mmCIF file of C-alpha atoms and ligand atoms in Angstrom:
data_model
loop_
_atom_site.group_PDB
_atom_site.id
_atom_site.type_symbol
_atom_site.label_atom_id
_atom_site.label_comp_id
_atom_site.label_asym_id
_atom_site.label_seq_id
_atom_site.Cartn_x
_atom_site.Cartn_y
_atom_site.Cartn_z
ATOM 1 C CA MET A 1366 250.112 -1.091 76.995
ATOM 2 C CA LYS A 1367 248.654 -3.484 74.597
ATOM 3 C CA ASN A 1368 245.646 -6.060 75.630
ATOM 4 C CA SER A 1369 247.309 -9.239 75.467
ATOM 5 C CA ASN A 1370 244.368 -11.193 73.899
ATOM 6 C CA PHE A 1371 244.470 -8.705 71.032
ATOM 7 C CA TYR A 1372 248.078 -8.810 70.534
ATOM 8 C CA ASN A 1373 248.197 -12.704 70.406
ATOM 9 C CA ARG A 1374 245.190 -12.656 67.934
ATOM 10 C CA ARG A 1375 247.336 -10.377 65.887
ATOM 11 C CA ALA A 1376 250.468 -12.322 66.150
ATOM 12 C CA PHE A 1377 248.560 -15.489 65.181
ATOM 13 C CA LEU A 1378 247.206 -13.970 62.132
ATOM 14 C CA ARG A 1379 250.411 -12.747 61.372
ATOM 15 C CA THR A 1380 252.091 -16.361 61.301
ATOM 16 C CA LEU A 1381 249.104 -17.435 59.213
ATOM 17 C CA SER A 1382 249.226 -14.890 56.576
ATOM 18 C CA TYR A 1383 252.820 -13.687 55.845
ATOM 19 C CA GLY A 1384 256.203 -15.280 55.505
ATOM 20 C CA ILE A 1385 258.894 -13.783 57.447
ATOM 21 C CA GLY A 1386 260.389 -11.632 54.411
ATOM 22 C CA ALA A 1387 257.213 -9.552 54.247
ATOM 23 C CA ALA A 1388 258.808 -7.451 57.333
ATOM 24 C CA ALA A 1389 261.595 -6.412 55.185
ATOM 25 C CA ILE A 1390 258.934 -4.481 52.661
ATOM 26 C CA MET A 1391 257.444 -2.251 55.614
ATOM 27 C CA PRO A 1392 259.729 -2.688 58.618
ATOM 28 C CA ALA A 1393 257.531 -0.280 60.805
ATOM 29 C CA LEU A 1394 254.473 -2.517 60.711
ATOM 30 C CA ASP A 1395 255.889 -5.934 61.303
ATOM 31 C CA THR A 1396 254.290 -6.679 64.433
ATOM 32 C CA PHE A 1397 250.539 -6.274 62.379
ATOM 33 C CA ALA A 1398 249.508 -8.377 59.513
ATOM 34 C CA PHE A 1399 246.320 -9.743 58.385
ATOM 35 C CA PRO A 1400 245.019 -12.188 55.878
ATOM 36 C CA ALA A 1401 244.144 -10.359 52.887
ATOM 37 C CA SER A 1402 240.444 -11.516 52.741
ATOM 38 C CA ARG A 1403 240.070 -9.716 56.290
ATOM 39 C CA LYS A 1404 238.105 -6.468 55.929
ATOM 40 C CA LEU A 1405 239.671 -3.932 58.352
ATOM 41 C CA GLY A 1406 237.227 -2.189 60.833
ATOM 42 C CA ILE A 1407 237.426 1.647 60.778
ATOM 43 C CA ALA A 1408 235.971 3.970 63.473
ATOM 44 C CA LEU A 1409 234.898 7.655 62.512
ATOM 45 C CA VAL A 1410 235.653 10.084 65.094
ATOM 46 C CA GLY A 1411 233.212 13.286 64.789
ATOM 47 C CA LEU A 1412 229.999 12.612 63.103
ATOM 48 C CA GLY A 1413 229.536 16.053 61.291
ATOM 49 C CA GLY A 1414 228.941 16.886 57.638
ATOM 50 C CA TYR A 1415 231.632 14.931 56.274
ATOM 51 C CA SER A 1416 231.417 11.624 58.167
ATOM 52 C CA SER A 1417 227.641 11.547 57.653
ATOM 53 C CA GLY A 1418 227.150 12.760 54.013
ATOM 54 C CA GLN A 1419 230.619 11.173 52.362
ATOM 55 C CA LEU A 1420 232.467 8.584 54.847
ATOM 56 C CA ALA A 1421 229.824 6.583 56.282
ATOM 57 C CA PRO A 1422 228.070 5.795 52.947
ATOM 58 C CA ALA A 1423 231.418 5.386 51.009
ATOM 59 C CA LEU A 1424 232.128 2.687 53.780
ATOM 60 C CA GLN A 1425 229.072 0.922 52.446
ATOM 61 C CA SER A 1426 230.672 0.014 49.284
ATOM 62 C CA THR A 1427 234.510 -0.413 50.436
ATOM 63 C CA ALA A 1428 235.832 -3.970 49.746
ATOM 64 C CA HIS A 1429 238.633 -3.986 52.369
ATOM 65 C CA CYS A 1430 237.210 -1.835 55.329
ATOM 66 C CA TYR A 1431 234.012 -1.142 56.888
ATOM 67 C CA LEU A 1432 232.397 1.099 59.103
ATOM 68 C CA ALA A 1433 232.935 -0.783 62.510
ATOM 69 C CA GLY A 1434 232.597 1.936 65.298
ATOM 70 C CA ILE A 1435 232.013 5.551 65.878
ATOM 71 C CA VAL A 1436 233.037 8.159 68.381
ATOM 72 C CA THR A 1437 230.877 11.107 69.119
ATOM 73 C CA GLY A 1438 230.161 13.519 71.809
ATOM 74 C CA THR A 1439 226.235 13.470 70.907
ATOM 75 C CA PRO A 1440 224.503 10.917 72.569
ATOM 76 C CA ALA A 1441 221.395 11.127 70.079
ATOM 77 C CA LYS A 1442 223.860 10.439 67.025
ATOM 78 C CA ALA A 1443 225.489 7.544 68.862
ATOM 79 C CA SER A 1444 221.919 5.840 68.988
ATOM 80 C CA SER A 1445 220.742 7.010 65.210
ATOM 81 C CA TRP A 1446 224.314 5.913 63.820
ATOM 82 C CA SER A 1447 223.999 2.581 65.392
ATOM 83 C CA SER A 1448 220.440 1.840 64.134
ATOM 84 C CA GLN A 1449 221.250 3.039 60.705
ATOM 85 C CA TYR A 1450 224.424 1.250 60.447
ATOM 86 C CA LYS A 1451 224.245 -1.637 62.663
ATOM 87 C CA ILE A 1452 226.976 -0.565 64.826
ATOM 88 C CA PRO A 1453 227.252 -2.732 68.261
ATOM 89 C CA GLN A 1454 227.192 -0.872 71.286
ATOM 90 C CA LYS A 1455 230.573 -2.075 72.368
ATOM 91 C CA ASN A 1456 231.997 -0.282 69.259
ATOM 92 C CA ILE A 1457 230.473 3.304 70.337
ATOM 93 C CA TYR A 1458 232.588 5.847 72.221
ATOM 94 C CA ASN A 1459 232.624 9.330 73.134
ATOM 95 C CA TYR A 1460 235.424 11.512 73.275
ATOM 96 C CA GLU A 1461 236.124 10.955 77.175
ATOM 97 C CA ASN A 1462 236.423 7.215 77.051
ATOM 98 C CA PHE A 1463 237.773 7.160 73.656
ATOM 99 C CA ASP A 1464 241.309 5.717 74.639
ATOM 100 C CA ARG A 1465 239.414 2.403 75.869
ATOM 101 C CA ILE A 1466 239.461 1.750 71.930
ATOM 102 C CA ILE A 1467 242.623 0.179 72.738
ATOM 103 C CA ASP A 1468 241.013 -2.922 74.008
ATOM 104 C CA ASN A 1469 238.738 -3.249 70.908
ATOM 105 C CA PRO A 1470 239.842 -5.835 68.331
ATOM 106 C CA ASP A 1471 237.126 -4.758 65.977
ATOM 107 C CA ILE A 1472 238.723 -1.418 65.422
ATOM 108 C CA ASP A 1473 241.762 -1.411 63.385
ATOM 109 C CA ILE A 1474 241.884 2.329 62.062
ATOM 110 C CA VAL A 1475 240.567 5.464 63.574
ATOM 111 C CA TYR A 1476 239.536 8.100 61.229
ATOM 112 C CA VAL A 1477 239.818 11.653 62.726
ATOM 113 C CA VAL A 1478 236.937 13.798 61.238
ATOM 114 C CA LEU A 1479 237.057 16.683 63.657
ATOM 115 C CA PRO A 1480 237.511 20.384 63.496
ATOM 116 C CA VAL A 1481 241.189 20.864 62.743
ATOM 117 C CA ALA A 1482 242.154 22.064 66.267
ATOM 118 C CA LEU A 1483 241.275 18.543 67.345
ATOM 119 C CA HIS A 1484 243.229 16.457 64.784
ATOM 120 C CA LYS A 1485 246.555 16.248 66.745
ATOM 121 C CA GLU A 1486 245.009 15.154 70.023
ATOM 122 C CA PHE A 1487 242.888 12.521 68.542
ATOM 123 C CA THR A 1488 245.556 11.008 66.144
ATOM 124 C CA ILE A 1489 248.152 10.866 68.851
ATOM 125 C CA ARG A 1490 245.438 9.272 71.358
ATOM 126 C CA ALA A 1491 244.360 6.858 68.639
ATOM 127 C CA ALA A 1492 248.188 5.945 67.878
ATOM 128 C CA LYS A 1493 248.578 5.420 71.496
ATOM 129 C CA ALA A 1494 245.742 2.969 71.551
ATOM 130 C CA GLY A 1495 247.373 0.892 69.088
ATOM 131 C CA LYS A 1496 245.344 1.953 66.285
ATOM 132 C CA HIS A 1497 246.269 3.131 62.677
ATOM 133 C CA VAL A 1498 245.146 6.499 61.689
ATOM 134 C CA ILE A 1499 243.701 8.547 58.807
ATOM 135 C CA CYS A 1500 243.556 12.293 59.721
ATOM 136 C CA GLU A 1501 241.395 14.806 57.666
ATOM 137 C CA LYS A 1502 242.748 17.667 56.068
ATOM 138 C CA PRO A 1503 244.093 20.285 56.852
ATOM 139 C CA MET A 1504 246.257 17.949 59.052
ATOM 140 C CA ALA A 1505 246.837 20.236 61.874
ATOM 141 C CA LEU A 1506 247.044 23.861 62.954
ATOM 142 C CA ASN A 1507 250.512 24.319 61.798
ATOM 143 C CA ALA A 1508 253.403 22.506 60.862
ATOM 144 C CA ALA A 1509 255.003 21.702 64.223
ATOM 145 C CA ASP A 1510 251.924 20.057 65.150
ATOM 146 C CA CYS A 1511 251.974 17.761 62.216
ATOM 147 C CA VAL A 1512 255.600 16.841 63.191
ATOM 148 C CA GLU A 1513 254.558 15.801 66.362
ATOM 149 C CA MET A 1514 251.817 13.733 65.051
ATOM 150 C CA ILE A 1515 253.916 12.017 62.609
ATOM 151 C CA ALA A 1516 256.534 11.348 65.681
ATOM 152 C CA ALA A 1517 253.572 9.785 68.032
ATOM 153 C CA CYS A 1518 252.637 7.478 65.136
ATOM 154 C CA LYS A 1519 256.147 6.277 64.256
ATOM 155 C CA GLN A 1520 256.611 5.753 67.931
ATOM 156 C CA ALA A 1521 253.463 3.704 68.231
ATOM 157 C CA ASN A 1522 254.462 1.873 65.137
ATOM 158 C CA ARG A 1523 251.233 2.810 63.430
ATOM 159 C CA MET A 1524 250.751 4.091 59.812
ATOM 160 C CA LEU A 1525 249.249 7.484 59.439
ATOM 161 C CA SER A 1526 247.540 9.060 56.501
ATOM 162 C CA ILE A 1527 245.832 12.126 55.411
ATOM 163 C CA GLY A 1528 242.362 12.261 53.915
ATOM 164 C CA TYR A 1529 243.599 13.403 50.282
ATOM 165 C CA ARG A 1530 240.702 11.637 48.388
ATOM 166 C CA LEU A 1531 241.959 13.412 44.928
ATOM 167 C CA HIS A 1532 245.125 11.191 45.123
ATOM 168 C CA PHE A 1533 242.911 8.280 44.059
ATOM 169 C CA GLU A 1534 240.867 10.214 41.660
ATOM 170 C CA PRO A 1535 241.346 9.357 37.975
ATOM 171 C CA HIS A 1536 241.417 12.931 36.568
ATOM 172 C CA HIS A 1537 243.996 14.073 39.217
ATOM 173 C CA ILE A 1538 245.902 11.074 38.604
ATOM 174 C CA GLU A 1539 246.097 11.898 34.916
ATOM 175 C CA VAL A 1540 247.173 15.304 35.670
ATOM 176 C CA MET A 1541 250.127 14.084 37.814
ATOM 177 C CA ARG A 1542 251.348 11.982 34.741
ATOM 178 C CA LEU A 1543 250.853 14.720 32.388
ATOM 179 C CA GLY A 1544 252.757 17.230 34.301
ATOM 180 C CA GLN A 1545 255.413 15.019 36.028
ATOM 181 C CA LYS A 1546 256.450 13.258 32.830
ATOM 182 C CA GLN A 1547 255.899 16.348 31.002
ATOM 183 C CA ILE A 1548 253.836 14.589 28.553
ATOM 184 C CA TYR A 1549 253.116 18.250 26.783
ATOM 185 C CA GLY A 1550 256.540 19.375 27.425
ATOM 186 C CA LYS A 1551 257.946 21.727 29.770
ATOM 187 C CA LEU A 1552 255.329 23.298 32.059
ATOM 188 C CA SER A 1553 255.109 27.083 31.507
ATOM 189 C CA SER A 1554 252.085 28.112 33.291
ATOM 190 C CA LEU A 1555 250.038 26.481 36.345
ATOM 191 C CA GLU A 1556 247.113 28.328 37.914
ATOM 192 C CA ALA A 1557 244.926 26.379 40.646
ATOM 193 C CA ALA A 1558 242.099 27.841 42.560
ATOM 194 C CA ASN A 1559 239.452 26.694 45.013
ATOM 195 C CA GLY A 1560 236.858 28.227 46.762
ATOM 196 C CA PHE A 1561 233.144 28.859 47.460
ATOM 197 C CA THR A 1562 230.762 31.403 48.493
ATOM 198 C CA TRP A 1563 230.156 31.173 52.132
ATOM 199 C CA GLY A 1564 226.581 30.553 53.006
ATOM 200 C CA GLY A 1565 227.072 28.761 56.322
ATOM 201 C CA ASN A 1566 226.537 29.557 59.780
ATOM 202 C CA LYS A 1567 228.270 32.495 61.314
ATOM 203 C CA ASP A 1568 228.746 30.465 64.279
ATOM 204 C CA SER A 1569 230.434 27.640 62.552
ATOM 205 C CA TRP A 1570 233.918 26.367 63.928
ATOM 206 C CA ARG A 1571 235.513 27.236 60.338
ATOM 207 C CA LEU A 1572 235.042 30.681 61.061
ATOM 208 C CA LYS A 1573 237.069 30.515 64.438
ATOM 209 C CA LYS A 1574 240.715 30.480 64.116
ATOM 210 C CA ALA A 1575 241.122 28.849 67.410
ATOM 211 C CA LEU A 1576 239.420 25.753 66.008
ATOM 212 C CA SER A 1577 240.177 25.910 62.355
ATOM 213 C CA GLY A 1578 243.518 27.409 62.270
ATOM 214 C CA GLY A 1579 242.479 29.897 59.276
ATOM 215 C CA GLY A 1580 239.973 30.263 56.867
ATOM 216 C CA ALA A 1581 239.415 29.550 53.145
ATOM 217 C CA LEU A 1582 243.182 29.040 52.574
ATOM 218 C CA MET A 1583 243.212 25.953 55.327
ATOM 219 C CA ASP A 1584 239.839 24.585 53.925
ATOM 220 C CA MET A 1585 240.122 25.005 50.317
ATOM 221 C CA GLY A 1586 243.386 26.397 49.344
ATOM 222 C CA ILE A 1587 245.274 23.345 50.666
ATOM 223 C CA TYR A 1588 244.013 21.272 47.394
ATOM 224 C CA ALA A 1589 245.139 24.058 45.021
ATOM 225 C CA ILE A 1590 248.655 24.016 46.852
ATOM 226 C CA GLN A 1591 248.430 20.200 46.431
ATOM 227 C CA ALA A 1592 247.718 20.231 42.861
ATOM 228 C CA SER A 1593 250.798 22.654 42.305
ATOM 229 C CA ARG A 1594 252.816 20.286 43.978
ATOM 230 C CA TYR A 1595 251.707 16.789 42.490
ATOM 231 C CA THR A 1596 251.302 18.545 38.854
ATOM 232 C CA THR A 1597 254.971 19.487 38.825
ATOM 233 C CA GLY A 1598 256.219 16.652 41.066
ATOM 234 C CA GLN A 1599 258.040 19.087 42.784
ATOM 235 C CA GLU A 1600 258.383 20.901 45.889
ATOM 236 C CA PRO A 1601 258.167 24.893 46.355
ATOM 237 C CA LEU A 1602 260.957 26.996 47.375
ATOM 238 C CA PHE A 1603 259.452 30.334 48.224
ATOM 239 C CA VAL A 1604 256.005 32.223 48.481
ATOM 240 C CA LYS A 1605 254.721 35.602 48.088
ATOM 241 C CA ALA A 1606 250.875 35.809 49.029
ATOM 242 C CA ARG A 1607 248.175 38.666 49.670
ATOM 243 C CA GLU A 1608 244.944 38.846 51.388
ATOM 244 C CA GLU A 1609 241.646 40.240 50.346
ATOM 245 C CA LYS A 1610 238.533 40.986 52.956
ATOM 246 C CA THR A 1611 235.517 42.197 51.658
ATOM 247 C CA LYS A 1612 233.265 40.986 54.367
ATOM 248 C CA PRO A 1613 235.504 41.680 57.569
ATOM 249 C CA GLU A 1614 232.622 41.225 60.000
ATOM 250 C CA LEU A 1615 231.891 37.629 58.790
ATOM 251 C CA PHE A 1616 235.630 36.923 58.349
ATOM 252 C CA ALA A 1617 237.065 38.830 61.448
ATOM 253 C CA ASP A 1618 238.764 35.585 62.653
ATOM 254 C CA VAL A 1619 240.053 33.937 59.569
ATOM 255 C CA ASP A 1620 240.763 34.514 55.900
ATOM 256 C CA GLU A 1621 238.678 34.983 53.134
ATOM 257 C CA THR A 1622 240.514 35.415 49.937
ATOM 258 C CA ILE A 1623 244.295 34.831 49.497
ATOM 259 C CA TYR A 1624 246.333 34.880 46.326
ATOM 260 C CA TRP A 1625 249.712 33.332 46.168
ATOM 261 C CA GLU A 1626 252.661 32.637 43.898
ATOM 262 C CA LEU A 1627 254.726 29.695 44.593
ATOM 263 C CA GLU A 1628 258.379 29.569 43.457
ATOM 264 C CA PHE A 1629 259.599 26.089 42.371
ATOM 265 C CA PRO A 1630 263.254 25.107 41.504
ATOM 266 C CA GLU A 1631 264.458 26.523 38.260
ATOM 267 C CA GLY A 1632 262.417 29.718 38.870
ATOM 268 C CA PHE A 1633 259.094 28.186 37.449
ATOM 269 C CA LYS A 1634 255.985 29.980 39.073
ATOM 270 C CA THR A 1635 252.506 28.654 39.828
ATOM 271 C CA GLU A 1636 249.436 30.654 40.797
ATOM 272 C CA GLY A 1637 246.961 29.759 43.491
ATOM 273 C CA LYS A 1638 244.241 31.349 45.163
ATOM 274 C CA SER A 1639 241.555 30.455 47.846
ATOM 275 C CA SER A 1640 238.272 32.031 48.846
ATOM 276 C CA TYR A 1641 235.088 31.912 51.064
ATOM 277 C CA ASN A 1642 233.787 34.340 48.728
ATOM 278 C CA ASN A 1643 234.371 32.936 45.135
ATOM 279 C CA ASN A 1644 232.853 29.609 43.662
ATOM 280 C CA TRP A 1645 236.111 28.595 42.111
ATOM 281 C CA SER A 1646 237.338 25.008 41.125
ATOM 282 C CA TYR A 1647 239.644 24.596 38.517
ATOM 283 C CA LEU A 1648 243.211 23.665 37.557
ATOM 284 C CA LYS A 1649 244.671 25.098 34.412
ATOM 285 C CA VAL A 1650 248.359 24.008 33.029
ATOM 286 C CA GLU A 1651 250.039 25.466 29.779
ATOM 287 C CA ALA A 1652 253.243 23.492 28.503
ATOM 288 C CA ALA A 1653 255.792 23.906 25.604
ATOM 289 C CA LYS A 1654 253.265 21.445 23.438
ATOM 290 C CA GLY A 1655 249.867 21.706 24.673
ATOM 291 C CA ILE A 1656 247.562 22.360 27.818
ATOM 292 C CA PHE A 1657 245.637 20.208 30.170
ATOM 293 C CA GLU A 1658 242.897 21.393 32.579
ATOM 294 C CA LEU A 1659 240.432 20.224 35.113
ATOM 295 C CA SER A 1660 237.264 22.419 35.596
ATOM 296 C CA PRO A 1661 235.436 21.783 37.908
ATOM 297 C CA SER A 1662 238.336 20.333 39.653
ATOM 298 C CA TYR A 1663 238.230 19.497 43.633
ATOM 299 C CA GLY A 1664 234.646 18.377 44.184
ATOM 300 C CA TYR A 1665 233.624 14.699 45.503
ATOM 301 C CA GLY A 1666 232.386 14.325 41.678
ATOM 302 C CA GLY A 1667 231.521 15.957 38.558
ATOM 303 C CA ILE A 1668 235.472 16.566 37.794
ATOM 304 C CA SER A 1669 236.008 17.106 34.084
ATOM 305 C CA GLY A 1670 239.142 17.275 32.370
ATOM 306 C CA LYS A 1671 240.547 18.147 28.995
ATOM 307 C CA THR A 1672 243.956 18.525 27.210
ATOM 308 C CA SER A 1673 245.008 19.843 23.740
ATOM 309 C CA SER A 1674 243.961 16.387 22.693
ATOM 310 C CA GLY A 1675 240.216 16.523 23.617
ATOM 311 C CA MET A 1676 238.258 15.479 26.631
ATOM 312 C CA MET A 1677 239.856 13.187 29.100
ATOM 313 C CA ASN A 1678 236.841 10.765 29.204
ATOM 314 C CA LEU A 1679 237.714 9.581 32.486
ATOM 315 C CA PRO A 1680 235.249 8.260 35.048
ATOM 316 C CA ASN A 1681 234.012 10.070 38.312
ATOM 317 C CA ILE A 1682 234.190 7.493 41.110
ATOM 318 C CA ASN A 1683 233.797 7.168 44.704
ATOM 319 C CA GLN A 1684 236.940 9.112 45.913
ATOM 320 C CA GLN A 1685 236.479 8.297 49.625
ATOM 321 C CA ALA A 1686 235.697 4.645 49.063
ATOM 322 C CA ALA A 1687 239.035 4.482 46.921
ATOM 323 C CA GLN A 1688 241.110 6.374 49.425
ATOM 324 C CA MET A 1689 239.989 4.024 52.251
ATOM 325 C CA ASP A 1690 240.241 0.926 50.731
ATOM 326 C CA ASP A 1691 243.786 1.941 49.466
ATOM 327 C CA PHE A 1692 244.737 2.782 53.015
ATOM 328 C CA ALA A 1693 243.495 -0.469 54.210
ATOM 329 C CA GLN A 1694 245.256 -2.526 51.490
ATOM 330 C CA CYS A 1695 248.380 -0.680 52.573
ATOM 331 C CA ILE A 1696 248.020 -2.012 55.863
ATOM 332 C CA LEU A 1697 247.036 -5.445 54.949
ATOM 333 C CA GLN A 1698 250.087 -5.486 52.301
ATOM 334 C CA LYS A 1699 252.346 -3.822 54.455
ATOM 335 C CA ARG A 1700 252.907 -1.096 51.669
ATOM 336 C CA ALA A 1701 253.485 2.678 52.465
ATOM 337 C CA THR A 1702 250.426 4.893 51.703
ATOM 338 C CA ARG A 1703 250.918 7.301 49.137
ATOM 339 C CA VAL A 1704 249.494 10.262 51.307
ATOM 340 C CA PRO A 1705 251.318 9.808 54.642
ATOM 341 C CA GLY A 1706 251.537 12.339 57.468
ATOM 342 C CA GLU A 1707 254.584 13.899 55.674
ATOM 343 C CA GLU A 1708 252.716 14.707 52.756
ATOM 344 C CA GLY A 1709 250.154 16.761 55.171
ATOM 345 C CA LEU A 1710 253.173 18.368 56.811
ATOM 346 C CA LYS A 1711 254.519 19.623 53.528
ATOM 347 C CA ASP A 1712 251.325 21.337 52.818
ATOM 348 C CA MET A 1713 251.203 22.675 56.261
ATOM 349 C CA LYS A 1714 254.852 24.542 55.763
ATOM 350 C CA VAL A 1715 253.575 26.037 52.557
ATOM 351 C CA ILE A 1716 250.396 27.321 54.268
ATOM 352 C CA ASP A 1717 252.663 28.558 57.373
ATOM 353 C CA ALA A 1718 254.686 30.473 54.704
ATOM 354 C CA ILE A 1719 251.913 31.836 53.069
ATOM 355 C CA TYR A 1720 250.447 33.357 56.489
ATOM 356 C CA LYS A 1721 253.861 34.587 57.293
ATOM 357 C CA SER A 1722 254.220 36.101 53.605
ATOM 358 C CA ILE A 1723 250.884 37.875 54.213
ATOM 359 C CA ALA A 1724 252.037 39.369 57.783
ATOM 360 C CA SER A 1725 255.473 40.036 56.324
ATOM 361 C CA GLY A 1726 254.519 41.549 52.948
ATOM 362 C CA LYS A 1727 257.719 39.778 51.538
ATOM 363 C CA LYS A 1728 258.736 36.865 50.090
ATOM 364 C CA GLU A 1729 259.068 33.935 52.184
ATOM 365 C CA ALA A 1730 261.127 30.698 52.038
ATOM 366 C CA ILE A 1731 259.328 27.388 52.489
ATOM 367 C CA GLN A 1732 261.356 24.876 54.313
ATOM 368 C CA ILE A 1733 260.401 21.511 53.000
HETATM 369 P P1 NAD B 3226 231.329 19.640 60.495
HETATM 370 O O1 NAD B 3226 231.401 20.947 61.301
HETATM 371 O O2 NAD B 3226 230.235 19.275 59.916
HETATM 372 O O3 NAD B 3226 231.696 18.434 61.635
HETATM 373 C C1 NAD B 3226 232.170 18.645 62.869
HETATM 374 C C2 NAD B 3226 232.018 17.498 63.930
HETATM 375 O O4 NAD B 3226 233.115 17.715 65.035
HETATM 376 C C3 NAD B 3226 230.529 17.647 64.372
HETATM 377 O O5 NAD B 3226 230.097 16.454 64.522
HETATM 378 C C4 NAD B 3226 230.804 18.349 65.788
HETATM 379 O O6 NAD B 3226 230.148 17.623 66.750
HETATM 380 C C5 NAD B 3226 232.030 17.604 65.983
HETATM 381 N N1 NAD B 3226 233.007 18.536 67.199
HETATM 382 C C6 NAD B 3226 233.735 17.869 68.284
HETATM 383 N N2 NAD B 3226 234.429 18.891 68.951
HETATM 384 C C7 NAD B 3226 233.759 20.045 68.533
HETATM 385 C C8 NAD B 3226 234.113 21.524 68.734
HETATM 386 N N3 NAD B 3226 234.779 21.737 69.872
HETATM 387 N N4 NAD B 3226 233.444 22.282 68.029
HETATM 388 C C9 NAD B 3226 233.068 22.083 66.883
HETATM 389 N N5 NAD B 3226 232.484 20.817 66.514
HETATM 390 C C10 NAD B 3226 232.964 19.754 67.057
HETATM 391 O O7 NAD B 3226 232.704 19.652 59.854
HETATM 392 P P2 NAD B 3226 233.079 18.412 58.586
HETATM 393 O O8 NAD B 3226 232.872 19.318 57.513
HETATM 394 O O9 NAD B 3226 232.560 17.257 58.955
HETATM 395 O O10 NAD B 3226 234.655 18.582 58.976
HETATM 396 C C11 NAD B 3226 235.382 17.854 59.731
HETATM 397 C C12 NAD B 3226 236.897 17.657 59.173
HETATM 398 O O11 NAD B 3226 236.582 16.963 58.080
HETATM 399 C C13 NAD B 3226 237.576 18.948 58.897
HETATM 400 O O12 NAD B 3226 238.930 18.636 59.110
HETATM 401 C C14 NAD B 3226 237.474 19.083 57.553
HETATM 402 O O13 NAD B 3226 238.306 20.002 57.031
HETATM 403 C C15 NAD B 3226 237.340 17.793 56.978
HETATM 404 N N6 NAD B 3226 236.560 17.544 55.553
HETATM 405 C C16 NAD B 3226 237.341 17.198 54.578
HETATM 406 C C17 NAD B 3226 236.604 16.952 53.392
HETATM 407 C C18 NAD B 3226 237.500 16.214 52.183
HETATM 408 O O14 NAD B 3226 236.946 16.248 51.136
HETATM 409 N N7 NAD B 3226 238.567 15.726 52.415
HETATM 410 C C19 NAD B 3226 235.406 17.502 53.422
HETATM 411 C C20 NAD B 3226 234.669 18.109 54.224
HETATM 412 C C21 NAD B 3226 235.383 18.263 55.524
#
């Protein structure tokens, strides 16, 4: 399956850069290793808003990876990106010839930045082509698809991570510490909300269930679910949810606003909500000896936090650069990513259970 020159080059680099013992740290990756000084090549698949507005610019300031290639269905974008980012013709693919990337040693990581319905296909094709994968959130249409994606990457011996940029963001890292270490004592309440008022195109893939898997819950609510999970450091056992729709024509196919309550071990409950009709972005936590909160909470910048002790005074960083650099270092240093496919799967199990609860009108179990 692998191009032999490609493999031999890697095998040579492995000998050059690592001793035998390194494989014990990350046995799944023992066939690939690089000198720590090498920047890994990333190919972005799908050159829409997030790739052009955030990821490609972030890749201009990364230390351990760079924008090496692109995969696009639009020839005009291929040529404008090629000249803007100096991407050689040999590193440009379309969705049909994408699998030929297997023969391209410049590309180490494929970053899937497509509508959700295409995440599974391109993640699996990338892994089969011998590439490590970053897949955007939400990981897939449902938990069953996530399981297939994880299995495909394991089978191909490739690392899979999800584009959960906030795990690398200083305010969110602080919230994980405050919550999980119970710095202000046992948590007594947690509310997380994320949404915006839809002003976009009514023909967007985000409003088509077949392409998006769902509406604001999949797109925005996933951040609030993540926040509940990483602030408590626990996995929810049950969920009860309800849906509200004020614009049934615009949101005919997908959810507009959803409210949910996650039940954690020992009965602790968190509140969450997502919307395409409300500008929400906060995480508010109360604990026995104080409070902590982020507001706004989930954007690319401008995150602000305070606790009972005062303002958090933490920097806003380039989240995408930090996220991609960390993944490159995980590959280079043979360590596990903090946002693996399994993390995406857990959120999809919660999302599946939220939709199930809305349909049944009952509290539903979450099988994490
Ligand atoms: P977008 O609509 O701006 O871009 C989607 C791209 O996919 C376009 O280039 C389009 O041409 C291409 N595409 C290929 N096949 C398509 C099809 N059948 N239908 C529609 N488009 C098709 O979307 P986006 O905002 O860039 O989102 C892409 C992915 O990135 C999504 O999974 C989204 O959830 C994720 N995203 C993540 C963040 C984050 O902060 N992590 C932010 C924005 C988007």
